[in-house]
């Protein structure tokens, strides 16, 4: 019988591809790592019906079912533990973070470079993350690149405009990209990257 365990912070994303109007529906992730408080070295991985925002929200329990034959990811746990602490230490005074403008849809020719901007006001000590929804991949958190793909990078302008940069775009780079801020509750928005043939132009 599968055991239910609680995690305060989970890891690998499994985001449903159903995206409507810049928001995701039925978002799920796979908990490849779980809180050390569980106190077990046994493999504990499985689907969790927890919303994406729980990854960023400190001390919020998330239930998942233990599945055999899979390993937990200490790397992912370490990354998100760091940003859990960051969220706890963020004491917002006055108005909290908000998006100043939507992420534009971008069209780029195959092999060219592209950038997706995420403009956030009043960020304070909170962190911005980029996620490729179609590939269920965490790309960046704050200034750090999480994805093991060297073509991705992140840059920012005075902590307001956070640019996800994709160099030498491949076909698999097309799709929906989410920008999220680790507030409680989490705020996020989505933009689309379209990859076309040699006749395309980057917007």
C-alpha positions as a printed Julia matrix, in Angstrom:
203×3 Matrix{Float64}:
  0.0    0.0     0.0
  1.38   3.37   -0.96
  2.39   5.66    1.87
  1.42   9.3     1.98
  4.12  11.7     3.03
  4.29  15.43    3.51
  6.82  17.77    1.97
  7.26  21.45    2.7
  9.02  21.98   -0.57
  9.24  19.75   -3.62
 11.31  19.62   -6.75
 10.82  18.54  -10.32
  7.95  20.11  -12.2
  5.32  18.17  -14.05
  3.17  20.91  -15.52
  0.1   20.07  -17.56
  0.25  21.43  -21.09
 -3.25  22.84  -20.9
 -2.59  26.58  -21.04
 -5.4   29.04  -21.56
 -5.23  32.81  -21.58
 -1.76  32.95  -20.09
 -2.58  30.69  -17.12
 -2.11  26.99  -16.55
 -4.91  24.65  -15.51
 -4.52  21.42  -13.6
 -0.87  22.02  -12.88
  1.0   19.17  -11.26
  4.55  18.32  -10.46
  6.5   15.2    -9.63
  8.12  15.32   -6.2
 11.58  13.99   -7.0
 12.83  15.14   -3.62
 11.16  15.61   -0.29
 11.89  17.2     3.06
 14.68  15.66    5.07
 12.29  15.69    8.01
 10.71  12.57    6.52
 13.81  10.82    7.83
 13.93   8.02    5.28
 16.55   7.12    2.73
 14.12   4.93    0.83
 13.15   6.1    -2.66
 10.16   8.4    -2.42
  8.89   9.76   -5.69
  5.46  10.03   -7.19
  2.76  12.23   -8.66
  1.46  14.93   -6.38
 -1.77  16.83   -6.88
 -0.21  19.98   -5.49
 -0.31  23.25   -7.29
  2.84  24.69   -8.77
  2.87  27.53   -6.25
  3.55  25.1    -3.4
  7.11  24.73   -4.66
  7.72  28.31   -3.61
  5.51  28.54   -0.55
  7.39  27.82    2.68
  6.01  25.37    5.23
  2.96  24.38    3.21
  2.31  20.62    3.35
  2.03  18.78    0.07
  0.81  15.19   -0.04
  2.24  12.68   -2.47
  2.22   8.91   -2.8
  5.46   7.03   -2.45
  6.35   5.01   -5.52
  9.03   2.27   -5.64
 12.08   2.17   -7.86
 12.87   5.87   -8.13
 15.45   8.07   -6.47
 15.07  11.39   -4.77
 17.06  14.33   -6.12
 19.18  15.94   -3.42
 20.28  18.58   -5.93
 16.75  19.77   -6.57
 15.96  19.67   -2.86
 19.01  21.81   -2.08
 18.1   24.38   -4.72
 14.56  24.82   -3.49
 15.55  24.72    0.17
 17.74  27.74   -0.45
 14.88  29.65   -1.97
 12.48  28.49    0.72
 14.72  30.23    3.23
 14.78  33.29    0.97
 10.99  33.4     0.93
 10.82  33.12    4.71
 13.26  36.01    5.09
 11.31  38.24    2.7
  9.37  40.67    4.86
  7.4   42.75    2.43
  6.58  46.21    3.69
  3.82  48.05    1.86
  2.87  46.95   -1.64
  4.16  43.55   -2.72
  5.49  42.38   -6.09
  3.27  42.7    -9.14
  3.69  42.29  -12.89
  3.96  45.62  -14.68
  3.13  44.2   -18.11
  2.34  40.83  -19.71
  5.0   38.63  -21.27
  4.81  39.21  -25.04
  4.53  36.3   -27.44
  7.81  36.07  -29.36
  8.51  34.6   -32.79
 12.09  33.69  -33.69
 13.8   32.01  -36.63
 15.39  28.63  -36.04
 18.98  29.06  -34.89
 18.59  32.7   -33.88
 18.6   34.15  -30.37
 15.45  35.11  -28.48
 14.58  36.84  -25.21
 11.4   36.78  -23.13
 10.95  39.7   -20.7
  9.2   39.51  -17.34
  8.68  42.93  -15.76
  8.08  42.9   -12.0
  7.56  45.91   -9.78
  8.27  46.0    -6.03
 10.2   42.74   -6.14
 12.03  43.4    -2.88
 13.71  40.25   -1.56
 11.49  37.89   -3.55
 12.86  35.81   -6.42
 11.87  35.43  -10.06
 11.94  32.02  -11.75
 11.49  30.94  -15.36
  9.94  27.59  -16.32
  9.45  25.97  -19.73
  6.01  24.47  -19.32
  6.07  22.26  -22.42
  9.28  20.53  -21.35
  8.35  20.56  -17.65
 11.7   22.19  -16.96
 12.82  24.72  -14.37
 15.17  27.04  -16.24
 16.28  29.78  -13.86
 15.74  31.0   -10.31
 16.81  34.57   -9.64
 20.28  34.91  -11.22
 20.98  31.18  -11.29
 20.49  28.86  -14.27
 19.01  25.57  -13.06
 18.53  23.79  -16.39
 21.47  21.77  -17.65
 21.19  23.52  -21.02
 23.94  26.05  -21.71
 21.83  27.94  -24.24
 19.63  29.38  -21.47
 20.66  32.39  -19.41
 18.98  35.13  -17.39
 19.69  38.84  -17.12
 17.93  41.69  -15.35
 17.66  45.47  -15.29
 17.69  46.79  -11.71
 15.71  43.75  -10.53
 12.68  44.91  -12.53
 12.93  43.44  -16.03
 14.04  39.81  -15.96
 15.04  38.5   -19.38
 15.1   34.81  -20.19
 17.65  34.5   -23.0
 17.64  31.53  -25.36
 20.65  31.29  -27.67
 20.59  29.45  -31.0
 16.95  28.47  -30.66
 16.01  24.84  -31.36
 12.61  23.5   -32.35
 12.13  22.0   -28.88
 12.44  25.49  -27.39
  9.03  26.47  -28.71
  6.11  26.6   -26.31
  4.84  28.29  -23.18
  7.21  29.9   -20.69
  6.13  30.83  -17.18
  7.59  33.64  -15.1
  6.77  33.27  -11.42
  7.56  35.1    -8.18
  7.8   33.23   -4.86
  5.22  35.28   -3.0
  2.53  33.65   -0.88
  0.38  32.95   -2.8
  2.69  32.64   -5.78
  2.07  34.98   -8.74
  2.86  33.97  -12.31
  2.27  34.8   -15.93
  2.9   33.0   -19.22
  4.25  33.93  -22.65
  4.74  31.9   -25.83
  7.87  31.37  -27.94
  7.19  30.43  -31.55
 10.03  28.94  -33.61
  9.78  29.22  -37.38
 11.96  28.47  -40.42
 14.69  30.62  -41.9
 12.13  33.13  -43.19
 10.96  33.99  -39.65
 11.92  37.12  -37.76
 12.49  37.64  -34.05
 10.09  40.09  -32.46
